[in-house]
Each structure stands twice: as C-alpha cells, then as structure tokens.
Amino acid sequence: MKGLIIVGSAKMGSHTNALAHYLKGHFKDQSFEAEIFDLAEQPIHQLDVSGVSKPSEVYKNNLKMLQTKAREADFFVLGTPNYHGSYSGILKNALDHLTMDDFKMKPVGLIGNSGGIVSAEPLSHLRLIVRSLLGIAVPTQIATHDTDYNKLDDATYYLDNEEFQLRARLFVEQIIAFANNSPYEHLK
Ligand SMILES: Cc1cc2nc3c(=O)[nH]c(=O)nc-3n(C[C@H](O)[C@H](O)[C@H](O)COP(=O)(O)O)c2cc1C
C-alpha cells in the first residue's frame, strides 16, 4: 500500500512542502510509504489537448512519472497554497493531466497553507474536484498559516504548531483507515 502526496506550490521549499514532509513521516511511522511529488521541483507542462505547444523532454518525463505514480497510488494527499482564495493553478493543471482511473474510490487528504488570512476555502474548492475525479476526500483536512512554521538552520521550513501536529496524526490515521478498509472497493 503506498500513497502519493502532490505539492502544488510554485515555490521551492514551500510551507506546503514542509507539511507534506511532516505527513510523510507520520505515514512512515504507520509503515506506509508516501512519496512526495513537488510540482515546483518537478514541473510539468500546461495541458494542451490540441498539441500545438512543444513541451521539453524534462517536462514530458516529469509528467510521465506523475501519471505512473498516480496510477499506482492507493491513496493521495493534495497540497496547495492559497492563491487568490483558491487552490493553485499548478495543482489544477496537474490534476487535469490525470483521470478518474487514477482517483476512483481512492482516499484523498487535502492540505493547504495561506500567507494572508488563514483559509480552508482552497480545500473546499479542491473537495469538488476530487468528487469529479471519483476520489473520496476524507473529512479531516489541514489548513495552516505561514506562522505555523519555523525554519531550520538550513532555512528549510518545518511544522511548528502542536495543534496541527496532532491533527496531522488524525489526518494520516483517517486516510490509512479508508485505504485499509476500501469500503467502496466493490463499486469500482
Ligand atoms: C498568486 C498568489 C496569490 C495569493 N493569494 C493569496 C490569497 O488569496 N490569500 C492568502 O492568504 N495568501 C495568498 N497568497 C500568499 C500565499 O498563500 C503565501 O505565499 C503562502 O506562504 C504560500 O504557501 P507555500 O509556501 O506553501 O507556497 C498568494 C500568493 C500568490 C503567489
């Protein structure tokens, strides 16, 4: 059983990435592998159904990797910064490159971070997208603010808020419970 955490920030070393790493550690504690695919580190090209644009080999390879990992994943975490009151376009573009076959009846956890007024609205918007992809967005979600993080000596962010650390544990346990029980397996 393995999961895929997609990070949709435009920034390398984002808060969302730090939260993804924190969750990855929790999944590992529960003997679950959760791989991080950070779209700032491994960018993919804009969806172009007409095929007019000519994406680079690097972008095409990144996309192939994303699609393979998504297909193999048993559960997902979708991570987004708050951009203009919603999830990022980068994340939406990645999801547009994926299909219902990748998400069908798989549990999906939603996480996000805001720099301004903390908001869960980007996650509410994502919940609708997950439903369209036939995934199961689990009830617990995590919406942090920049101030919930601190920096290590090498300037890497880490989650530094006890409440969210507790919530992260519940979040991970919930996703694992859904993945283990696969309550909707027969509906696939
Ligand atoms: C295009 C753009 C739009 C943004 N819009 C909002 C917003 O509507 N509300 C908000 O609280 N922060 C907004 N921000 C700030 C980000 O939420 C903030 O930079 C946050 O730290 C991003 O998290 P990250 O480090 O995980 O990328 C915006 C940032 C960008 C680049």
Short mmCIF file of C-alpha atoms and ligand atoms in Angstrom, two decimals:
data_model
loop_
_atom_site.label_atom_id
_atom_site.label_comp_id
_atom_site.label_asym_id
_atom_site.label_seq_id
_atom_site.Cartn_x
_atom_site.Cartn_y
_atom_site.Cartn_z
CA MET A 1 0.00 0.00 0.00
CA LYS A 2 1.54 3.34 -0.99
CA GLY A 3 0.45 6.92 -1.39
CA LEU A 4 1.27 9.99 -3.42
CA ILE A 5 1.48 13.49 -1.94
CA ILE A 6 1.22 16.10 -4.69
CA VAL A 7 2.53 19.53 -3.67
CA GLY A 8 1.11 22.36 -5.78
CA SER A 9 3.11 25.39 -4.67
CA ALA A 10 5.02 27.49 -7.19
CA LYS A 11 7.77 27.94 -4.61
CA MET A 12 10.66 25.55 -3.95
CA GLY A 13 10.87 24.71 -0.28
CA SER A 14 7.31 25.84 0.34
CA HIS A 15 5.34 25.60 3.57
CA THR A 16 3.11 23.09 1.80
CA ASN A 17 6.19 21.02 1.05
CA ALA A 18 7.19 21.14 4.74
CA LEU A 19 3.73 19.91 5.72
CA ALA A 20 3.99 17.15 3.10
CA HIS A 21 7.27 16.01 4.66
CA TYR A 22 5.75 16.06 8.12
CA LEU A 23 2.89 13.84 6.91
CA LYS A 24 5.26 11.53 5.04
CA GLY A 25 6.98 10.91 8.38
CA HIS A 26 3.67 10.03 10.01
CA PHE A 27 2.77 7.64 7.20
CA LYS A 28 6.18 6.02 7.63
CA ASP A 29 5.58 5.62 11.38
CA GLN A 30 2.48 3.64 10.42
CA SER A 31 4.53 1.57 7.94
CA PHE A 32 3.04 3.27 4.90
CA GLU A 33 5.12 4.67 2.08
CA ALA A 34 4.00 8.10 0.88
CA GLU A 35 6.02 9.65 -1.91
CA ILE A 36 6.12 13.42 -2.44
CA PHE A 37 5.74 14.84 -5.94
CA ASP A 38 6.50 18.55 -5.64
CA LEU A 39 5.42 20.37 -8.79
CA ALA A 40 7.90 23.20 -8.13
CA GLU A 41 10.78 20.71 -8.13
CA GLN A 42 9.38 18.57 -10.95
CA PRO A 43 7.38 20.94 -13.14
CA ILE A 44 5.08 19.68 -15.84
CA HIS A 45 3.78 21.48 -18.92
CA GLN A 46 0.40 23.11 -19.36
CA LEU A 47 -2.27 20.73 -20.62
CA ASP A 48 -2.51 21.21 -24.37
CA VAL A 49 -5.12 18.95 -25.93
CA SER A 50 -4.56 20.43 -29.40
CA GLY A 51 -0.85 19.59 -29.22
CA VAL A 52 0.33 22.97 -30.53
CA SER A 53 2.91 23.58 -27.79
CA LYS A 54 6.14 21.64 -27.71
CA PRO A 55 6.96 20.74 -24.10
CA SER A 56 10.56 19.90 -23.23
CA GLU A 57 11.66 16.32 -22.64
CA VAL A 58 12.19 17.17 -18.96
CA TYR A 59 8.58 18.28 -18.58
CA LYS A 60 7.30 15.29 -20.52
CA ASN A 61 9.33 12.90 -18.35
CA ASN A 62 8.10 14.58 -15.19
CA LEU A 63 4.52 14.19 -16.36
CA LYS A 64 5.03 10.54 -17.24
CA MET A 65 6.44 9.99 -13.76
CA LEU A 66 3.47 11.76 -12.16
CA GLN A 67 0.97 9.75 -14.16
CA THR A 68 2.68 6.45 -13.32
CA LYS A 69 2.85 7.23 -9.62
CA ALA A 70 -0.75 8.41 -9.56
CA ARG A 71 -1.99 5.23 -11.22
CA GLU A 72 -0.07 3.08 -8.72
CA ALA A 73 -1.10 5.08 -5.64
CA ASP A 74 -3.58 3.62 -3.16
CA PHE A 75 -4.24 7.00 -1.59
CA PHE A 76 -3.44 10.65 -2.24
CA VAL A 77 -2.72 13.84 -0.39
CA LEU A 78 -3.25 17.02 -2.42
CA GLY A 79 -1.33 20.02 -1.11
CA THR A 80 -1.90 23.60 -2.18
CA PRO A 81 -1.00 27.13 -1.20
CA ASN A 82 -3.84 29.63 -1.01
CA TYR A 83 -3.66 31.54 -4.28
CA HIS A 84 -6.33 34.21 -4.68
CA GLY A 85 -8.69 32.40 -2.34
CA SER A 86 -8.41 29.01 -4.00
CA TYR A 87 -6.04 26.17 -4.87
CA SER A 88 -3.13 26.82 -7.21
CA GLY A 89 -3.37 26.66 -10.98
CA ILE A 90 -0.27 24.48 -10.92
CA LEU A 91 -2.11 21.83 -8.93
CA LYS A 92 -5.22 22.08 -11.11
CA ASN A 93 -3.08 21.65 -14.22
CA ALA A 94 -1.54 18.50 -12.71
CA LEU A 95 -5.00 17.13 -11.91
CA ASP A 96 -6.13 17.91 -15.46
CA HIS A 97 -3.34 15.62 -16.68
CA LEU A 98 -4.76 12.81 -14.51
CA THR A 99 -8.04 10.94 -14.82
CA MET A 100 -10.85 9.26 -12.90
CA ASP A 101 -8.98 5.97 -13.33
CA ASP A 102 -6.24 7.37 -11.10
CA PHE A 103 -8.59 8.50 -8.32
CA LYS A 104 -11.61 6.23 -8.49
CA MET A 105 -12.69 5.32 -4.91
CA LYS A 106 -9.24 6.12 -3.50
CA PRO A 107 -9.00 8.18 -0.28
CA VAL A 108 -7.70 11.71 -0.75
CA GLY A 109 -6.48 14.01 2.03
CA LEU A 110 -6.45 17.76 1.49
CA ILE A 111 -3.84 20.16 2.91
CA GLY A 112 -3.18 23.83 2.32
CA ASN A 113 -1.31 26.87 3.54
CA SER A 114 -2.15 30.58 3.48
CA GLY A 115 0.18 33.55 3.86
CA GLY A 116 -2.58 36.10 4.43
CA ILE A 117 -5.78 35.38 6.32
CA VAL A 118 -5.83 31.66 7.03
CA SER A 119 -8.48 29.97 4.90
CA ALA A 120 -9.86 26.49 4.29
CA GLU A 121 -11.64 27.67 1.15
CA PRO A 122 -8.98 26.35 -1.24
CA LEU A 123 -9.60 22.92 0.30
CA SER A 124 -13.37 23.23 -0.08
CA HIS A 125 -12.79 24.01 -3.75
CA LEU A 126 -10.47 21.01 -4.07
CA ARG A 127 -13.11 18.78 -2.47
CA LEU A 128 -15.35 19.43 -5.51
CA ILE A 129 -12.56 18.50 -7.90
CA VAL A 130 -11.86 15.27 -6.01
CA ARG A 131 -15.52 14.31 -6.28
CA SER A 132 -15.41 14.92 -10.04
CA LEU A 133 -12.43 12.59 -10.21
CA LEU A 134 -14.41 9.99 -8.21
CA GLY A 135 -11.97 10.09 -5.31
CA ILE A 136 -13.05 10.10 -1.66
CA ALA A 137 -11.93 13.28 0.10
CA VAL A 138 -11.58 12.33 3.78
CA PRO A 139 -13.33 14.64 6.29
CA THR A 140 -10.23 15.76 8.21
CA GLN A 141 -8.17 18.37 6.39
CA ILE A 142 -5.29 20.66 7.32
CA ALA A 143 -5.28 24.39 6.58
CA THR A 144 -2.21 26.10 8.03
CA HIS A 145 -0.76 29.59 8.01
CA ASP A 146 2.85 30.68 7.42
CA THR A 147 3.13 31.41 11.15
CA ASP A 148 2.57 27.71 11.96
CA TYR A 149 6.05 27.02 10.60
CA ASN A 150 9.57 27.71 11.71
CA LYS A 151 12.91 27.46 9.94
CA LEU A 152 15.79 25.06 10.48
CA ASP A 153 19.39 26.34 10.26
CA ASP A 154 19.43 25.49 6.55
CA ALA A 155 16.28 27.66 6.06
CA THR A 156 14.03 24.63 5.49
CA TYR A 157 10.55 25.10 6.94
CA TYR A 158 9.12 22.68 9.48
CA LEU A 159 5.66 22.47 11.07
CA ASP A 160 5.95 24.10 14.49
CA ASN A 161 2.40 24.07 15.83
CA GLU A 162 1.30 21.42 18.30
CA GLU A 163 -2.38 21.55 17.35
CA PHE A 164 -1.59 20.90 13.73
CA GLN A 165 0.89 18.19 14.66
CA LEU A 166 -1.94 16.41 16.49
CA ARG A 167 -4.33 16.98 13.62
CA ALA A 168 -1.74 15.60 11.22
CA ARG A 169 -1.77 12.33 13.14
CA LEU A 170 -5.56 12.08 12.92
CA PHE A 171 -5.43 13.03 9.24
CA VAL A 172 -2.95 10.27 8.45
CA GLU A 173 -4.83 7.69 10.52
CA GLN A 174 -8.05 8.57 8.72
CA ILE A 175 -6.53 8.14 5.27
CA ILE A 176 -4.98 4.82 6.29
CA ALA A 177 -8.30 3.60 7.72
CA PHE A 178 -10.04 4.37 4.43
CA ALA A 179 -7.23 2.79 2.39
CA ASN A 180 -7.15 -0.35 4.55
CA ASN A 181 -10.88 -0.91 4.60
CA SER A 182 -11.52 0.11 1.00
CA PRO A 183 -15.23 0.39 1.83
CA TYR A 184 -16.11 1.09 -1.78
CA GLU A 185 -13.84 -1.48 -3.47
CA HIS A 186 -16.85 -3.35 -4.86
CA LEU A 187 -18.12 -0.13 -6.51
CA LYS A 188 -15.02 0.40 -8.64
C1 LIG B 1 -0.52 34.23 -6.91
C2 LIG B 1 -0.65 34.28 -5.42
C3 LIG B 1 -1.87 34.53 -4.85
C4 LIG B 1 -2.01 34.56 -3.46
N1 LIG B 1 -3.25 34.76 -2.92
C5 LIG B 1 -3.41 34.66 -1.58
C6 LIG B 1 -4.71 34.78 -1.00
O1 LIG B 1 -5.71 34.96 -1.66
N2 LIG B 1 -4.82 34.66 0.35
C7 LIG B 1 -3.72 34.44 1.15
O2 LIG B 1 -3.89 34.30 2.36
N3 LIG B 1 -2.48 34.35 0.61
C8 LIG B 1 -2.30 34.43 -0.72
N4 LIG B 1 -1.06 34.32 -1.26
C9 LIG B 1 0.08 34.08 -0.38
C10 LIG B 1 0.40 32.60 -0.23
O3 LIG B 1 -0.70 31.91 0.34
C11 LIG B 1 1.64 32.52 0.66
O4 LIG B 1 2.76 32.94 -0.10
C12 LIG B 1 1.89 31.15 1.24
O5 LIG B 1 3.06 31.21 2.02
C13 LIG B 1 2.05 30.11 0.19
O6 LIG B 1 2.35 28.86 0.78
P1 LIG B 1 3.55 27.96 0.26
O7 LIG B 1 4.82 28.43 0.92
O8 LIG B 1 3.17 26.58 0.65
O9 LIG B 1 3.63 28.14 -1.23
C14 LIG B 1 -0.88 34.34 -2.64
C15 LIG B 1 0.37 34.11 -3.24
C16 LIG B 1 0.48 34.08 -4.59
C17 LIG B 1 1.84 33.79 -5.22
#
